[in-house]
Amino acid sequence: MSPKSLAFSIARRYFAQRKRFHAVQVVSAISSVAVGVVVMAVVAILSIYNGYEEVLLTSVSHLDAPLKVERADKAPFDAQESRIARLRNLPEIAASSRLIEGEGIVRSSSVYAAAHLLGLEPAYSRSLALDSLMLEGSLSALPCEYTLGGDLYQTLFSFGQTSSFMRTVSLYVPKRRGYINPLLPQTAFRTTQGKAPSVLSAKEEKYDRTLFLSVEELGSLLDLPKGYVHALALFPVEGVSPKTLKESLQKELGTEWRVLDRRDQQPHLLKLVAIEKWMTFFILFFVLLLAAFNVICSSSMLIIEKRHDVEIYAALGARPQLIRSIFLWQGLLVTLVGALGGFLLGMLLVWLQAQFGWLTFGEGVYRQPYPVAVRWLDLLALAATITLVGYLSAFYPVRRLLRSPQPH
């Protein structure tokens, strides 16, 4: 038997001995249970955060295209460029739309409001099921015909006319080029005017503060070169995986371009959820450190109790490294056995929640189960953390109490 196998075998006997149940075994059992409870909580809480992320993405990405192609530096580009034009004719693409984005001022008869401007093509609105989001009319991409986001509509027309056929707005966008007369401030803007018969409520701040118009009109308003756009929206054929298509397009286009799926188009939301998630993880990490002190205590008590065994091993010719390995393994077993039990219980709780939805939030008709989702990268990070904490909590008492055992 190799020294490593021998050390593990003896450590396992120390950990699982049943003939005598002394204080050392009690403390070891408490240590394992404490580690297990923390690990179970971490697995469950990380899964809930993952579930929330999926729910939030689903609720805010109604107006995001499945795939969006843009330059890495976000500069405008010619949509007629051969590589980009070819994307629109791929057999995996059911529809596509050129996109132009900008910022401007929208004015009704007496109210001004800052707005995000989004120029698109009719194919964009046809490819998304937006009927449930429309408060009035339909998402339009016709010249001089605009769609207002819900918040923008409330700002512009809360005290004025609300009849759709009478609703007109003017757009003001800062000039990018040309002469500006300081005595005539209005010359600093390019303007256009049109009707706004449609209103959309996306329940998302970005789109509820947006004015939608045709891509050609916004391109002219922003004084972009003809045919230039900021992005290309792609709608894959039914049955084609956006993730797989994204990877192949990114590989084909190279690093100068970015292919974004719906997750990539919500970076601020993902960062917010990730910050909350990992802050919670670190809080529970400190709780795990507190549980690790129990492991240090149990390992120290075992070493003191087994002093006579240590002397026997040394007298039989065991090297100090072998003796240290025995107690190092024993301390690791206390942590890892508890962690394994906590992991299995945590996964069981997540599965039960996913199947039956026992834990809910909200009241009445708004009551819904907590969403859960397991990600293997989270579990790998948790496993690495547990292994590190377990090793350090076992190594410290071994190093302190077994410096150089010698036979008497």
Coordinates of C-alpha atoms in Angstrom, one line a residue:
M1 CA 0.0 0.0 0.0
S2 CA 1.4 3.4 -1.0
P3 CA 2.0 6.0 1.8
K4 CA -0.9 8.2 0.4
S5 CA -3.4 5.2 0.5
L6 CA -2.2 4.2 4.0
A7 CA -2.6 7.8 5.3
F8 CA -6.1 8.0 3.8
S9 CA -7.1 4.6 5.2
I10 CA -6.0 5.5 8.7
A11 CA -7.7 8.9 8.5
R12 CA -10.9 7.2 7.4
R13 CA -10.9 4.9 10.4
Y14 CA -10.3 7.9 12.7
F15 CA -13.2 9.7 11.1
A16 CA -15.7 6.8 11.1
Q17 CA -14.7 4.9 14.3
R18 CA -17.7 3.6 16.1
K19 CA -16.4 1.8 19.1
R20 CA -16.1 4.9 21.2
F21 CA -18.1 8.1 20.7
H22 CA -16.1 10.8 22.5
A23 CA -16.1 14.6 22.5
V24 CA -13.9 14.6 19.4
Q25 CA -16.5 12.7 17.4
V26 CA -19.2 15.0 18.6
V27 CA -17.3 18.1 17.5
S28 CA -16.4 16.5 14.2
A29 CA -20.1 15.7 13.6
I30 CA -21.1 19.2 14.4
S31 CA -18.4 20.6 12.1
S32 CA -19.6 18.4 9.2
V33 CA -23.2 19.4 9.8
A34 CA -22.3 23.1 10.0
V35 CA -20.4 22.9 6.7
G36 CA -23.2 21.0 5.1
V37 CA -25.9 23.6 6.1
V38 CA -23.8 26.4 4.7
V39 CA -23.2 24.5 1.4
M40 CA -26.9 23.6 1.1
A41 CA -27.8 27.3 1.6
V42 CA -25.2 28.4 -1.0
V43 CA -26.5 25.9 -3.6
A44 CA -30.1 27.0 -3.1
I45 CA -29.5 30.7 -3.0
L46 CA -27.2 30.8 -6.1
S47 CA -29.9 28.7 -8.0
I48 CA -32.6 31.3 -7.0
Y49 CA -30.4 34.1 -8.3
N50 CA -29.9 32.2 -11.6
G51 CA -33.6 31.7 -11.8
Y52 CA -34.3 35.4 -11.2
E53 CA -31.8 36.3 -13.9
E54 CA -33.6 34.1 -16.5
V55 CA -37.0 35.6 -15.4
L56 CA -35.7 39.2 -15.7
L57 CA -34.2 38.6 -19.1
T58 CA -37.5 37.0 -20.3
S59 CA -39.5 40.0 -19.0
V60 CA -37.3 42.8 -20.4
S61 CA -36.1 41.3 -23.7
H62 CA -39.5 41.4 -25.7
L63 CA -38.1 44.1 -28.0
D64 CA -34.6 42.7 -28.3
A65 CA -33.7 40.8 -31.5
P66 CA -32.5 37.2 -31.0
L67 CA -29.2 38.2 -32.5
K68 CA -27.7 41.6 -33.1
V69 CA -24.5 42.4 -35.1
E70 CA -22.5 45.5 -34.5
R71 CA -18.9 46.8 -34.8
A72 CA -16.7 46.2 -31.7
D73 CA -16.2 49.9 -31.4
K74 CA -19.9 50.6 -32.0
A75 CA -19.2 52.9 -34.9
P76 CA -21.7 53.1 -37.8
F77 CA -21.0 50.8 -40.8
D78 CA -22.2 50.4 -44.3
A79 CA -25.0 47.8 -44.4
Q80 CA -24.2 47.1 -48.0
E81 CA -20.7 45.8 -47.2
S82 CA -20.4 42.4 -48.7
R83 CA -19.9 40.5 -45.4
I84 CA -22.8 42.2 -43.8
A85 CA -25.1 42.0 -46.8
R86 CA -24.5 38.3 -47.1
L87 CA -25.7 37.7 -43.5
R88 CA -29.2 38.8 -44.5
N89 CA -29.4 36.1 -47.2
L90 CA -28.2 33.2 -45.1
P91 CA -30.6 30.2 -45.1
E92 CA -30.6 30.2 -41.3
I93 CA -31.9 33.8 -41.2
A94 CA -35.7 34.2 -41.5
A95 CA -35.7 38.0 -41.4
S96 CA -33.3 40.9 -40.7
S97 CA -33.6 44.6 -40.0
R98 CA -31.1 47.5 -40.1
L99 CA -31.0 49.5 -36.8
I100 CA -29.9 53.0 -36.1
E101 CA -29.9 54.5 -32.5
G102 CA -29.5 58.0 -31.2
E103 CA -30.6 60.5 -28.6
G104 CA -32.7 63.5 -29.1
I105 CA -35.4 65.9 -27.9
V106 CA -39.1 65.2 -28.6
R107 CA -41.7 68.0 -28.4
S108 CA -45.4 67.9 -28.3
S109 CA -47.5 71.1 -28.5
S110 CA -46.1 72.4 -25.2
V111 CA -43.9 69.7 -23.6
Y112 CA -40.2 68.8 -24.3
A113 CA -38.7 65.4 -23.3
A114 CA -35.4 63.7 -23.8
A115 CA -35.8 60.4 -25.6
H116 CA -33.9 57.5 -27.0
L117 CA -34.4 57.2 -30.8
L118 CA -34.5 53.8 -32.5
G119 CA -34.8 53.5 -36.2
L120 CA -35.8 50.1 -37.6
E121 CA -37.4 48.4 -40.6
P122 CA -40.9 46.9 -40.9
A123 CA -39.4 43.4 -40.7
Y124 CA -38.3 44.1 -37.1
S125 CA -41.9 44.6 -35.9
R126 CA -43.2 41.7 -38.0
S127 CA -40.7 39.3 -36.5
L128 CA -41.6 40.1 -32.8
A129 CA -44.9 39.3 -31.2
L130 CA -45.6 42.7 -29.8
D131 CA -49.5 42.9 -29.8
S132 CA -49.6 42.4 -26.1
L133 CA -47.2 45.4 -25.6
M134 CA -49.2 47.8 -27.8
L135 CA -51.5 50.2 -25.9
E136 CA -52.5 51.9 -29.2
G137 CA -51.9 51.0 -32.8
S138 CA -49.0 48.9 -34.0
L139 CA -45.2 49.4 -34.0
S140 CA -44.7 51.5 -37.1
A141 CA -41.6 52.0 -39.2
L142 CA -43.1 54.3 -41.9
P143 CA -41.7 57.7 -42.7
C144 CA -43.1 60.5 -40.5
E145 CA -45.1 58.0 -38.4
Y146 CA -43.8 57.3 -35.0
T147 CA -44.4 55.0 -32.0
L148 CA -44.0 56.3 -28.5
G149 CA -42.8 54.4 -25.5
G150 CA -45.3 54.4 -22.6
D151 CA -43.3 56.7 -20.3
L152 CA -42.5 59.1 -23.1
Y153 CA -46.2 59.2 -24.1
Q154 CA -47.2 60.1 -20.5
T155 CA -44.7 62.9 -20.4
L156 CA -45.7 64.5 -23.7
F157 CA -49.4 64.1 -23.6
S158 CA -50.4 63.8 -19.9
F159 CA -52.2 67.2 -20.0
G160 CA -52.8 67.7 -23.7
Q161 CA -54.4 66.0 -26.7
T162 CA -54.5 62.2 -26.6
S163 CA -56.5 61.3 -29.7
S164 CA -54.1 59.3 -31.9
F165 CA -55.1 61.0 -35.2
M166 CA -54.3 64.4 -33.7
R167 CA -51.1 63.4 -32.0
T168 CA -48.1 65.1 -33.6
V169 CA -44.5 65.5 -32.3
S170 CA -41.3 67.2 -33.5
L171 CA -37.9 65.7 -33.2
Y172 CA -34.7 67.7 -32.5
V173 CA -31.2 66.1 -32.9
P174 CA -27.9 68.0 -32.5
K175 CA -26.1 68.7 -35.8
R176 CA -23.0 66.5 -36.3
R177 CA -21.6 68.8 -39.0
G178 CA -22.0 72.2 -40.5
Y179 CA -22.2 75.8 -39.4
I180 CA -24.0 76.9 -36.2
N181 CA -25.1 80.5 -35.6
P182 CA -24.7 81.4 -31.9
L183 CA -27.3 84.0 -32.3
L184 CA -29.8 81.4 -33.6
P185 CA -29.7 78.4 -31.2
Q186 CA -32.2 76.5 -33.3
T187 CA -29.6 76.2 -36.1
A188 CA -27.7 73.7 -33.8
F189 CA -30.4 71.1 -34.4
R190 CA -31.8 69.1 -37.3
T191 CA -35.5 68.7 -37.0
T192 CA -38.4 66.7 -38.4
Q193 CA -42.1 66.3 -37.6
G194 CA -44.7 63.6 -37.8
K195 CA -47.6 61.8 -36.3
A196 CA -47.5 59.4 -33.3
P197 CA -50.5 57.2 -33.6
S198 CA -49.0 54.2 -31.7
V199 CA -48.1 53.7 -28.1
L200 CA -46.0 50.8 -26.7
S201 CA -45.5 49.8 -23.1
A202 CA -42.6 47.4 -22.7
K203 CA -42.3 47.7 -18.9
E204 CA -38.6 48.5 -19.4
E205 CA -37.1 51.9 -18.8
K206 CA -35.0 51.9 -22.0
Y207 CA -37.9 51.2 -24.4
D208 CA -40.5 53.1 -22.5
R209 CA -38.4 56.2 -23.0
T210 CA -37.9 55.4 -26.7
L211 CA -39.4 56.9 -29.9
F212 CA -39.5 54.3 -32.8
L213 CA -39.3 55.5 -36.4
S214 CA -38.1 54.4 -39.8
V215 CA -34.4 53.7 -40.2
E216 CA -34.1 55.9 -43.2
E217 CA -35.7 58.9 -41.5
L218 CA -33.4 58.6 -38.4
G219 CA -30.4 58.1 -40.6
S220 CA -31.2 61.3 -42.4
L221 CA -31.9 63.1 -39.1
L222 CA -28.5 62.0 -37.7
D223 CA -26.8 63.0 -41.0
L224 CA -25.3 59.5 -41.4
P225 CA -23.9 58.6 -44.8
K226 CA -26.4 56.8 -47.0
G227 CA -26.7 53.1 -46.1
Y228 CA -24.9 53.4 -42.8
V229 CA -26.4 51.9 -39.7
H230 CA -25.4 51.1 -36.1
A231 CA -26.4 47.4 -36.0
L232 CA -28.1 44.6 -37.9
A233 CA -30.9 42.6 -36.2
L234 CA -31.1 39.0 -37.2
F235 CA -34.1 36.6 -36.6
P236 CA -33.1 32.9 -37.1
V237 CA -35.3 30.4 -38.8
E238 CA -37.5 28.4 -36.4
G239 CA -35.5 25.5 -35.1
V240 CA -32.1 27.1 -35.5
S241 CA -30.3 27.7 -32.1
P242 CA -29.4 31.4 -31.7
K243 CA -26.5 30.3 -29.5
T244 CA -25.0 28.0 -32.2
L245 CA -25.7 30.6 -34.9
K246 CA -24.0 33.3 -32.8
E247 CA -20.9 31.3 -32.4
S248 CA -20.6 30.5 -36.1
L249 CA -21.2 34.1 -37.1
Q250 CA -18.7 35.5 -34.6
K251 CA -16.1 33.1 -35.9
E252 CA -16.8 34.2 -39.4
L253 CA -16.8 37.9 -38.8
G254 CA -13.8 38.1 -36.5
T255 CA -12.9 40.3 -33.6
E256 CA -13.8 43.6 -35.3
W257 CA -17.4 42.6 -35.0
R258 CA -19.7 41.6 -32.1
V259 CA -22.6 39.2 -32.4
L260 CA -24.9 39.7 -29.4
D261 CA -27.7 37.4 -28.2
R262 CA -30.5 38.6 -25.9
R263 CA -28.3 38.1 -22.8
D264 CA -25.5 40.2 -24.3
Q265 CA -27.9 43.0 -25.1
Q266 CA -28.8 43.4 -21.4
P267 CA -25.3 43.9 -19.9
H268 CA -26.4 46.3 -17.1
L269 CA -29.1 43.9 -15.9
L270 CA -26.7 41.0 -15.9
K271 CA -24.0 42.9 -14.0
L272 CA -26.6 44.0 -11.4
V273 CA -27.7 40.4 -10.8
A274 CA -24.1 39.1 -10.8
I275 CA -23.1 41.7 -8.2
E276 CA -26.0 40.8 -5.9
K277 CA -25.4 37.1 -6.4
W278 CA -21.6 37.1 -5.7
M279 CA -22.0 39.5 -2.7
T280 CA -24.3 36.9 -1.2
F281 CA -21.8 34.2 -2.0
F282 CA -19.1 36.1 -0.2
I283 CA -21.3 36.7 2.8
L284 CA -22.0 32.9 3.0
F285 CA -18.2 32.3 2.4
F286 CA -17.5 34.1 5.7
V287 CA -20.2 31.9 7.4
L288 CA -18.3 28.9 5.9
L289 CA -15.1 30.3 7.5
L290 CA -16.9 30.3 10.9
A291 CA -17.8 26.7 10.3
A292 CA -14.2 25.9 9.4
F293 CA -13.2 27.0 13.0
N294 CA -15.1 23.9 14.2
V295 CA -13.1 21.8 11.9
I296 CA -9.9 23.3 13.3
C297 CA -11.1 22.5 16.8
S298 CA -12.0 18.9 16.0
S299 CA -8.7 18.3 14.2
S300 CA -6.8 19.8 17.1
M301 CA -8.7 17.6 19.6
L302 CA -8.1 14.5 17.6
I303 CA -4.3 15.1 17.3
I304 CA -4.2 15.6 21.1
E305 CA -6.2 12.5 21.7
K306 CA -4.1 10.4 19.3
R307 CA -0.7 11.5 20.7
H308 CA 0.0 8.0 21.7
D309 CA -0.7 6.7 18.2
V310 CA 1.6 9.4 16.8
E311 CA 4.4 8.1 19.0
I312 CA 3.7 4.5 17.9
Y313 CA 3.8 5.5 14.2
A314 CA 7.1 7.3 14.7
A315 CA 8.5 4.3 16.5
L316 CA 7.5 2.0 13.7
G317 CA 9.5 4.3 11.2
A318 CA 6.7 6.4 9.8
R319 CA 8.0 9.6 8.3
P320 CA 6.7 12.9 9.7
Q321 CA 5.1 13.6 6.2
L322 CA 3.0 10.4 6.6
I323 CA 1.8 11.3 10.1
R324 CA 0.9 14.8 8.9
S325 CA -1.0 13.3 5.9
I326 CA -3.1 11.1 8.2
F327 CA -4.5 14.1 10.2
L328 CA -4.6 16.3 7.1
W329 CA -6.9 13.8 5.4
Q330 CA -9.0 13.4 8.6
G331 CA -9.6 17.2 8.7
L332 CA -10.4 17.2 5.0
L333 CA -12.9 14.4 5.4
V334 CA -14.8 16.3 8.1
T335 CA -15.2 19.2 5.6
L336 CA -15.8 17.2 2.4
V337 CA -18.3 14.8 3.9
G338 CA -20.3 17.7 5.2
A339 CA -20.0 19.5 2.0
L340 CA -21.1 16.5 -0.1
G341 CA -24.2 16.1 2.1
G342 CA -25.0 19.8 1.9
F343 CA -24.6 19.7 -1.9
L344 CA -26.9 16.8 -2.3
L345 CA -29.5 18.3 0.0
G346 CA -29.2 21.7 -1.8
M347 CA -29.7 20.0 -5.2
L348 CA -32.7 18.1 -3.8
L349 CA -34.3 21.4 -2.6
V350 CA -33.7 23.0 -6.0
W351 CA -35.3 20.0 -7.8
L352 CA -38.3 20.0 -5.4
Q353 CA -38.7 23.8 -5.9
A354 CA -38.5 23.4 -9.7
Q355 CA -41.0 20.5 -9.7
F356 CA -43.6 21.7 -7.1
G357 CA -42.9 25.4 -6.5
W358 CA -43.5 25.2 -2.8
L359 CA -41.8 28.5 -1.9
T360 CA -43.6 31.4 -3.4
F361 CA -43.6 35.2 -3.3
G362 CA -46.3 37.8 -3.9
E363 CA -49.9 37.9 -2.9
G364 CA -53.2 36.6 -4.4
V365 CA -53.2 36.3 -8.2
Y366 CA -49.6 37.7 -8.3
R367 CA -48.3 34.8 -6.2
Q368 CA -45.6 32.8 -8.1
P369 CA -42.9 30.3 -7.1
Y370 CA -39.3 31.3 -6.7
P371 CA -37.5 30.5 -10.0
V372 CA -34.5 28.3 -9.8
A373 CA -31.7 27.3 -12.2
V374 CA -28.5 25.4 -11.7
R375 CA -25.3 26.4 -13.4
W376 CA -22.3 24.1 -13.3
L377 CA -19.8 27.0 -13.2
D378 CA -21.3 28.1 -9.9
L379 CA -21.0 24.6 -8.5
L380 CA -17.4 24.4 -9.6
A381 CA -16.6 27.7 -7.9
L382 CA -18.3 26.4 -4.8
A383 CA -16.4 23.1 -4.9
A384 CA -13.1 25.0 -5.3
T385 CA -13.9 27.3 -2.4
I386 CA -14.9 24.4 -0.1
T387 CA -11.7 22.4 -1.0
L388 CA -9.5 25.4 -0.3
V389 CA -11.2 26.2 3.1
G390 CA -11.2 22.5 4.0
Y391 CA -7.5 22.2 3.3
L392 CA -6.5 25.3 5.2
S393 CA -8.6 24.4 8.2
A394 CA -7.0 20.9 8.3
F395 CA -3.5 22.2 7.6
Y396 CA -3.3 24.7 10.4
P397 CA -3.7 22.4 13.4
V398 CA -1.5 19.7 11.7
R399 CA 1.3 22.2 11.2
R400 CA 1.0 23.7 14.7
L401 CA 0.7 20.4 16.7
L402 CA 2.8 18.0 14.6
R403 CA 6.0 19.9 14.0
S404 CA 8.4 17.0 14.4
P405 CA 7.1 13.9 16.2
Q406 CA 9.8 11.8 17.8
P407 CA 9.5 8.4 19.7
H408 CA 10.2 8.4 23.4

